């Protein structure tokens, strides 16, 4: 079984960028050579991580980065999306930690010397703990600290990096971390969720300005995740539930960046839940983007109860991945075309897409045909969106290799490369081999 697309597909050309993605906390390990972050604390709190694990060792990527770059090269990808660990490169006094910066310089040089373009995200959820101790994303000052970190690290790395993204998925940082508390730092109130979201978006705007000044030749933007919302039935109530959920979970992050305002549902909030927005904030947030990164995994279905509420419905008989996310590729096409008709989009990269599957390694092989099928269906979905006029210019598989999957610990495997956490041996799965072959056949 192979991955293929119609031979006239734009994705079948070398102009289209194919890559693999990871994030610092999920793979790096070497926790003792950086400052503690909110995920270290969260992992150390009983009951937060399903297998009780942490990121102290993960994939030991700091020690094994040269081998990992060879592995990336062997997949034939054009690009590698990584994230920079804020607590590895900035000291508690705010100055650069040169040892940490050197790790990234060596890694990036190694990638560039093999012709692999580097797409770096500056914040993939690993907030230094000492900043959380001052209120974290609930404290407006954190947005300014982020811009300062962005300034220093982009000056240090400069044009070695092909593309900078400010944040990865501010929805997860704010909603999962501060509103429902299933991610670090584990706080739970609607007001916290909305306030942290605003400070994250402000951080994005402040940082993007600085990055554009420091690295005008790099492609600079942000990565947002979207879970398209569908009504369970075509009743007005269900349609309204799905629209409200979409505004709350998806457009909440997109609309401020593109249009400089929050979705209108903000006016329905109790005053206590409304974020504190200061004069000029929305203008700062609405920075022009060189690219928009979109992460897509699944859809969600909504039904309503009473009032302005929305209730997510579990699609019991639908096909799902090992993490319980419904497999529904046409939502990917719908998402891209609807964003394209709602907003004036910059070039779009799919910065994450992939599937957790219950992999078994037998005789050094992982026959993950289920993941391979997921990739095939979702690449088709992206291709369909391109055919309908969406300017998608790149696609990154999540993930290069199995890694620490946040609250799921090491129980869920998203890699196209299998990791044996005891020996740190990497084995390219059948899906990884198919991705490699597909990429190599481009014209
Ligand atoms: C995304 C995260 C990424 C990974 C995937 C499965 O929300 O950005 O780190 O965990 O989900």
Coordinates of C-alpha atoms and ligand atoms in Angstrom, one line a residue:
X1 CA 0.0 0.0 0.0
X2 CA 1.4 3.4 -1.0
X3 CA 0.4 7.1 -0.7
X4 CA -0.5 8.7 -4.0
X5 CA -2.2 11.8 -5.3
X6 CA -3.4 12.6 -8.8
X7 CA -0.4 13.3 -11.0
X8 CA -1.6 16.8 -11.8
X9 CA -1.9 17.7 -8.1
X10 CA 0.0 20.8 -7.0
X11 CA 1.2 18.7 -4.0
X12 CA 3.0 16.5 -6.5
X13 CA 5.5 19.2 -7.3
X14 CA 8.7 20.2 -5.6
X15 CA 7.2 23.7 -5.0
X16 CA 5.1 22.2 -2.3
X17 CA 6.9 21.7 1.0
X18 CA 6.7 18.4 2.8
X19 CA 8.0 18.0 6.3
X20 CA 7.8 16.4 9.7
X21 CA 7.1 18.1 13.0
X22 CA 7.9 17.8 16.7
X23 CA 8.0 20.0 19.8
X24 CA 10.7 20.6 22.4
X25 CA 9.1 19.3 25.6
X26 CA 7.7 16.2 23.8
X27 CA 11.1 14.9 22.5
X28 CA 14.1 16.7 24.0
X29 CA 14.6 15.2 27.5
X30 CA 17.7 16.7 29.2
X31 CA 15.4 18.5 31.6
X32 CA 18.3 19.1 34.0
X33 CA 20.0 21.4 31.5
X34 CA 17.2 23.9 31.3
X35 CA 14.9 25.8 33.7
X36 CA 11.8 24.0 35.0
X37 CA 8.6 24.7 33.0
X38 CA 4.9 24.3 33.7
X39 CA 4.8 20.9 32.2
X40 CA 7.5 19.6 34.6
X41 CA 5.3 20.8 37.5
X42 CA 2.1 19.4 36.0
X43 CA 3.8 16.0 35.4
X44 CA 4.9 16.0 39.0
X45 CA 1.3 16.5 40.2
X46 CA -0.4 13.2 41.0
X47 CA -3.1 12.1 38.6
X48 CA -2.4 14.6 35.8
X49 CA -0.6 12.4 33.3
X50 CA -2.3 9.1 32.5
X51 CA 0.8 6.9 32.9
X52 CA 2.4 9.0 35.6
X53 CA 5.3 9.9 33.2
X54 CA 7.1 13.1 32.5
X55 CA 9.4 14.8 30.0
X56 CA 12.7 14.3 31.8
X57 CA 14.0 11.9 29.2
X58 CA 11.3 11.7 26.5
X59 CA 13.2 10.8 23.2
X60 CA 16.6 12.0 24.5
X61 CA 16.7 14.2 21.5
X62 CA 19.2 16.6 23.0
X63 CA 21.7 13.8 23.2
X64 CA 20.7 12.1 20.0
X65 CA 20.0 15.1 17.7
X66 CA 22.7 14.2 15.2
X67 CA 21.1 10.8 14.6
X68 CA 17.7 12.3 14.5
X69 CA 18.8 14.8 11.8
X70 CA 20.1 11.8 9.8
X71 CA 16.7 10.1 10.3
X72 CA 14.9 13.2 9.1
X73 CA 17.2 13.4 6.1
X74 CA 16.5 9.7 5.3
X75 CA 12.8 10.5 5.0
X76 CA 13.6 12.9 2.2
X77 CA 11.6 15.8 3.6
X78 CA 12.1 19.4 2.6
X79 CA 11.6 20.8 6.0
X80 CA 11.5 20.1 9.8
X81 CA 9.2 21.9 12.2
X82 CA 10.6 22.1 15.7
X83 CA 10.0 24.2 18.7
X84 CA 12.4 26.2 20.8
X85 CA 12.2 25.6 24.5
X86 CA 11.9 29.0 26.2
X87 CA 13.3 27.6 29.5
X88 CA 16.3 26.2 27.7
X89 CA 17.4 29.4 26.0
X90 CA 16.5 32.2 28.5
X91 CA 17.8 32.4 32.1
X92 CA 15.7 33.4 35.0
X93 CA 17.1 37.0 34.8
X94 CA 15.9 37.2 31.2
X95 CA 19.3 37.0 29.5
X96 CA 20.2 34.3 26.9
X97 CA 21.5 31.0 28.1
X98 CA 24.2 30.5 25.6
X99 CA 24.5 26.7 26.3
X100 CA 20.9 26.3 25.3
X101 CA 21.1 28.6 22.3
X102 CA 24.2 26.6 21.1
X103 CA 22.1 23.4 21.2
X104 CA 19.7 24.9 18.7
X105 CA 22.5 26.5 16.6
X106 CA 24.1 23.1 16.3
X107 CA 20.8 21.4 15.5
X108 CA 19.8 24.0 12.9
X109 CA 23.2 24.0 11.3
X110 CA 23.1 20.3 11.0
X111 CA 19.7 20.5 9.3
X112 CA 20.7 23.4 7.0
X113 CA 23.8 21.6 5.9
X114 CA 21.6 18.8 4.6
X115 CA 19.3 21.2 2.8
X116 CA 16.4 20.8 5.3
X117 CA 14.6 24.0 6.0
X118 CA 13.9 24.9 9.6
X119 CA 10.4 26.0 10.7
X120 CA 10.7 27.0 14.4
X121 CA 7.9 27.6 16.8
X122 CA 8.8 29.8 19.7
X123 CA 6.1 28.6 22.1
X124 CA 4.8 25.1 22.2
X125 CA 3.5 25.2 25.7
X126 CA 6.6 25.0 27.9
X127 CA 6.3 28.2 29.9
X128 CA 9.1 28.7 32.4
X129 CA 7.8 27.9 35.8
X130 CA 9.1 31.0 37.4
X131 CA 6.9 33.0 35.0
X132 CA 3.9 30.9 35.9
X133 CA 4.7 31.6 39.6
X134 CA 4.0 35.3 38.7
X135 CA 0.6 34.4 37.2
X136 CA 1.7 33.0 33.9
X137 CA -0.6 33.8 31.0
X138 CA -3.0 35.5 33.4
X139 CA -0.4 38.2 34.0
X140 CA -0.2 40.7 31.1
X141 CA 3.5 41.1 31.8
X142 CA 4.0 37.6 30.4
X143 CA 3.2 38.9 26.9
X144 CA 6.0 41.4 27.2
X145 CA 8.4 38.7 28.5
X146 CA 7.5 36.6 25.5
X147 CA 8.2 39.4 23.1
X148 CA 11.6 39.9 24.8
X149 CA 12.5 36.2 24.5
X150 CA 11.4 36.3 20.9
X151 CA 13.6 39.3 20.3
X152 CA 16.7 37.7 21.8
X153 CA 16.3 34.3 20.2
X154 CA 15.5 35.6 16.7
X155 CA 18.6 37.8 16.9
X156 CA 20.7 34.8 18.0
X157 CA 19.3 32.4 15.3
X158 CA 18.6 35.0 12.6
X159 CA 18.2 33.7 9.1
X160 CA 19.4 30.2 9.9
X161 CA 15.7 29.7 10.6
X162 CA 13.5 29.7 7.4
X163 CA 10.3 30.4 9.2
X164 CA 9.3 31.5 12.7
X165 CA 5.9 30.9 14.3
X166 CA 5.1 32.7 17.5
X167 CA 2.7 30.3 19.2
X168 CA 1.5 26.8 18.7
X169 CA -2.2 26.4 19.3
X170 CA -3.1 29.2 21.8
X171 CA -6.5 27.4 22.2
X172 CA -4.7 24.6 24.0
X173 CA -2.6 26.8 26.2
X174 CA -5.6 28.9 27.3
X175 CA -8.6 26.6 27.1
X176 CA -7.0 23.3 28.1
X177 CA -4.5 24.9 30.5
X178 CA -6.4 27.7 32.2
X179 CA -10.1 27.0 31.5
X180 CA -10.6 23.3 32.0
X181 CA -7.3 22.4 33.5
X182 CA -6.5 19.2 31.7
X183 CA -3.1 20.6 30.5
X184 CA -0.5 22.6 32.5
X185 CA -0.8 24.7 34.5
X186 CA -4.1 23.0 35.4
X187 CA -6.3 25.9 36.3
X188 CA -10.0 25.9 35.7
X189 CA -12.2 28.9 35.2
X190 CA -13.9 30.5 32.2
X191 CA -12.5 33.9 33.2
X192 CA -8.9 32.4 33.4
X193 CA -9.4 30.8 30.0
X194 CA -10.5 34.0 28.3
X195 CA -7.9 36.2 30.0
X196 CA -5.0 33.9 29.2
X197 CA -6.2 33.6 25.6
X198 CA -6.1 37.4 25.3
X199 CA -2.6 37.6 26.7
X200 CA -1.4 34.9 24.4
X201 CA -2.8 36.7 21.4
X202 CA -1.2 39.9 22.6
X203 CA 2.1 38.1 23.1
X204 CA 1.8 36.9 19.5
X205 CA 1.2 40.4 18.1
X206 CA 4.1 41.9 20.1
X207 CA 6.5 39.2 19.2
X208 CA 5.6 39.1 15.6
X209 CA 6.4 42.8 15.2
X210 CA 9.8 42.2 16.7
X211 CA 10.5 39.1 14.6
X212 CA 9.6 40.9 11.4
X213 CA 12.2 43.6 12.3
X214 CA 14.9 41.1 13.3
X215 CA 14.3 38.6 10.5
X216 CA 12.5 40.3 7.6
X217 CA 13.6 37.5 5.2
X218 CA 12.1 34.7 7.3
X219 CA 8.5 33.6 6.8
X220 CA 6.8 34.6 10.0
X221 CA 3.4 33.7 11.4
X222 CA 1.4 31.7 13.9
X223 CA 0.1 28.1 14.2
X224 CA -3.6 27.6 15.1
X225 CA -5.5 24.4 15.6
X226 CA -9.0 24.0 14.3
X227 CA -11.6 21.3 15.2
X228 CA -14.5 22.1 12.8
X229 CA -17.9 22.0 14.4
X230 CA -20.8 20.2 12.9
X231 CA -24.5 20.2 14.1
X232 CA -25.9 16.8 15.0
X233 CA -29.1 17.5 13.1
X234 CA -30.3 20.3 10.9
X235 CA -32.5 21.8 13.6
X236 CA -31.9 25.5 14.3
X237 CA -30.9 24.7 17.9
X238 CA -28.1 22.2 16.8
X239 CA -26.9 24.6 14.1
X240 CA -26.7 27.4 16.6
X241 CA -24.8 25.1 19.0
X242 CA -22.2 24.2 16.3
X243 CA -21.8 27.9 15.3
X244 CA -21.4 29.0 18.9
X245 CA -18.8 26.2 19.6
X246 CA -16.9 27.2 16.5
X247 CA -16.8 30.8 17.6
X248 CA -15.7 29.8 21.1
X249 CA -13.0 27.2 20.2
X250 CA -11.8 28.1 16.7
X251 CA -12.7 31.7 15.6
X252 CA -11.8 33.0 19.0
X253 CA -8.1 32.8 18.0
X254 CA -8.4 33.4 14.3
X255 CA -10.7 36.4 14.1
X256 CA -8.7 38.7 16.4
X257 CA -5.6 37.9 14.3
X258 CA -7.3 38.5 11.0
X259 CA -9.9 41.1 11.8
X260 CA -8.8 42.7 15.0
X261 CA -11.9 41.6 17.0
X262 CA -13.3 38.8 19.0
X263 CA -16.4 36.9 17.8
X264 CA -19.6 38.6 18.7
X265 CA -20.4 36.0 21.4
X266 CA -18.1 37.9 23.7
X267 CA -21.0 40.3 24.3
X268 CA -23.1 37.5 25.7
X269 CA -20.5 36.7 28.4
X270 CA -21.0 37.7 32.1
X271 CA -18.8 40.7 32.8
X272 CA -16.7 38.6 35.2
X273 CA -15.7 36.3 32.3
X274 CA -14.8 39.0 29.8
X275 CA -11.1 39.5 29.3
X276 CA -9.4 42.8 30.2
X277 CA -8.6 44.3 26.8
X278 CA -6.6 47.5 26.8
X279 CA -6.7 50.3 24.3
X280 CA -4.6 49.3 21.2
X281 CA -4.4 45.6 22.0
X282 CA -6.5 44.5 19.1
X283 CA -4.4 46.5 16.7
X284 CA -1.3 44.8 18.0
X285 CA -2.9 41.4 17.7
X286 CA -3.8 42.0 14.1
X287 CA -0.3 41.8 12.6
X288 CA 0.0 40.9 9.0
X289 CA 1.1 37.3 8.7
X290 CA 3.6 35.9 6.1
X291 CA 1.9 32.5 6.6
X292 CA -0.8 30.8 8.7
X293 CA -0.1 27.4 10.1
X294 CA -3.1 25.1 10.5
X295 CA -3.2 22.0 12.7
X296 CA -6.0 19.6 12.0
X297 CA -6.8 16.2 13.5
X298 CA -10.6 15.7 13.8
X299 CA -14.0 17.3 13.9
X300 CA -16.6 17.7 16.7
X301 CA -20.3 17.3 16.6
X302 CA -22.6 19.5 18.7
X303 CA -26.1 19.5 19.9
X304 CA -27.8 22.0 22.2
X305 CA -29.5 21.9 25.5
X306 CA -31.1 25.1 26.5
X307 CA -29.8 28.7 26.7
X308 CA -26.7 29.7 24.8
X309 CA -25.0 26.4 25.4
X310 CA -23.4 23.7 23.2
X311 CA -22.9 20.1 24.1
X312 CA -20.5 17.9 22.3
X313 CA -21.9 14.6 21.1
X314 CA -19.8 11.4 21.0
X315 CA -20.1 9.8 17.6
X316 CA -20.2 6.3 19.0
X317 CA -20.1 4.2 15.9
X318 CA -17.7 6.5 13.9
X319 CA -14.1 5.4 13.1
X320 CA -11.7 6.8 15.6
X321 CA -7.9 6.9 16.2
X322 CA -6.3 5.4 19.3
X323 CA -6.7 8.7 21.2
X324 CA -10.5 8.6 20.5
X325 CA -10.6 11.3 17.8
X326 CA -13.1 10.7 15.0
X327 CA -11.6 10.1 11.6
X328 CA -13.5 12.5 9.3
X329 CA -11.2 13.8 6.5
X330 CA -13.8 15.8 4.6
X331 CA -13.9 18.2 7.6
X332 CA -10.3 19.1 6.6
X333 CA -11.5 20.2 3.1
X334 CA -14.5 22.0 4.6
X335 CA -12.3 23.8 7.2
X336 CA -9.8 25.1 4.6
X337 CA -12.4 26.2 2.1
X338 CA -14.5 27.9 4.8
X339 CA -11.5 29.8 6.2
X340 CA -10.6 30.8 2.7
X341 CA -14.1 32.3 2.1
X342 CA -14.3 34.0 5.5
X343 CA -10.9 35.6 5.6
X344 CA -8.2 36.9 3.3
X345 CA -5.7 34.2 4.0
X346 CA -1.9 34.4 3.7
X347 CA -0.2 31.3 2.3
X348 CA -1.3 28.3 4.4
X349 CA 0.9 25.5 5.8
X350 CA -0.6 22.5 7.3
X351 CA 1.8 22.5 10.3
X352 CA 0.3 19.3 11.9
X353 CA -1.8 16.4 10.8
X354 CA -1.5 12.8 11.9
X355 CA -3.0 10.0 13.9
X356 CA -2.3 8.0 17.1
X357 CA -2.6 4.3 16.4
X358 CA -2.1 1.3 18.6
X359 CA 1.2 0.3 17.0
X360 CA 2.9 -3.0 17.5
X361 CA 6.5 -3.6 16.7
X362 CA 7.2 -7.1 15.4
X363 CA 10.5 -8.2 14.0
X364 CA 11.6 -4.6 13.8
X365 CA 8.6 -3.6 11.7
X366 CA 5.5 -1.5 12.4
X367 CA 2.8 -2.3 10.0
X368 CA 0.7 0.8 10.6
X369 CA -1.6 0.5 7.7
X370 CA -4.3 2.4 9.7
X371 CA -2.1 5.4 10.0
X372 CA -1.1 5.2 6.3
X373 CA -4.7 5.3 5.4
X374 CA -5.3 8.3 7.6
X375 CA -2.5 10.1 5.8
X376 CA -3.8 9.1 2.4
X377 CA -7.3 10.3 3.2
X378 CA -6.1 13.6 4.7
X379 CA -3.6 14.4 1.9
X380 CA -6.6 13.9 -0.5
X381 CA -8.6 16.3 1.6
X382 CA -5.9 18.9 1.4
X383 CA -5.6 18.4 -2.3
X384 CA -9.3 18.8 -2.7
X385 CA -9.1 22.2 -0.9
X386 CA -6.3 23.3 -3.1
X387 CA -8.4 22.4 -6.2
X388 CA -11.1 24.6 -4.7
X389 CA -8.7 27.6 -4.6
X390 CA -7.1 27.4 -1.1
X391 CA -3.5 28.5 -1.2
X392 CA -1.9 25.6 0.8
X393 CA 1.8 25.5 0.2
X394 CA 3.1 22.9 2.7
X395 CA 2.3 20.0 4.9
X396 CA 4.0 18.6 8.0
X397 CA 3.2 15.2 9.4
X398 CA 2.7 15.0 13.1
X399 CA 4.9 13.5 14.2
X400 CA 8.4 12.7 13.1
X401 CA 8.5 10.1 16.0
X402 CA 6.5 8.8 18.9
X403 CA 6.9 11.2 21.9
X404 CA 5.4 12.5 25.1
X405 CA 1.8 13.1 24.3
X406 CA 1.0 15.6 27.1
X407 CA -1.8 14.3 29.4
X408 CA -1.6 10.9 27.7
X409 CA 2.0 10.5 28.6
X410 CA 3.7 7.9 26.4
X411 CA 0.6 5.8 25.9
X412 CA -0.4 7.4 22.5
X413 CA 1.9 7.1 19.6
X414 CA 1.7 9.7 16.8
X415 CA 5.1 9.0 15.1
X416 CA 5.8 7.9 11.6
X417 CA 8.9 6.6 13.3
X418 CA 8.5 4.2 16.3
X419 CA 10.5 4.9 19.5
X420 CA 11.5 2.2 21.9
X421 CA 11.8 4.4 25.1
X422 CA 14.0 1.8 26.8
X423 CA 16.7 1.6 24.2
X424 CA 15.9 4.9 22.3
X425 CA 16.0 2.9 19.1
X426 CA 14.0 4.5 16.2
X427 CA 12.3 2.4 13.6
X428 CA 10.6 3.9 10.6
X429 CA 7.0 2.6 10.5
X430 CA 5.3 1.5 7.3
X431 CA 3.6 4.9 7.1
X432 CA 6.9 6.7 7.3
X433 CA 8.3 4.6 4.5
X434 CA 5.2 5.4 2.4
X435 CA 5.5 9.1 3.2
X436 CA 9.2 9.0 2.1
X437 CA 8.4 7.2 -1.1
X438 CA 5.5 9.6 -1.9
X439 CA 7.7 12.6 -1.3
X440 CA 10.5 11.2 -3.4
X441 CA 8.2 10.7 -6.4
X442 CA 7.3 14.4 -6.8
X443 CA 8.2 16.0 -10.1
Ligands
LIG1 C1 -1.5 19.0 19.0 C2 -0.2 19.5 19.6 C3 1.0 18.5 19.4 C4 0.5 17.1 19.5 C5 -0.7 16.8 18.7 C6 -1.2 15.4 18.8 O1 -2.5 19.6 19.6 O2 0.2 20.7 19.0 O3 2.0 18.8 20.3 O4 0.4 16.7 20.8 O5 -1.7 17.6 19.1

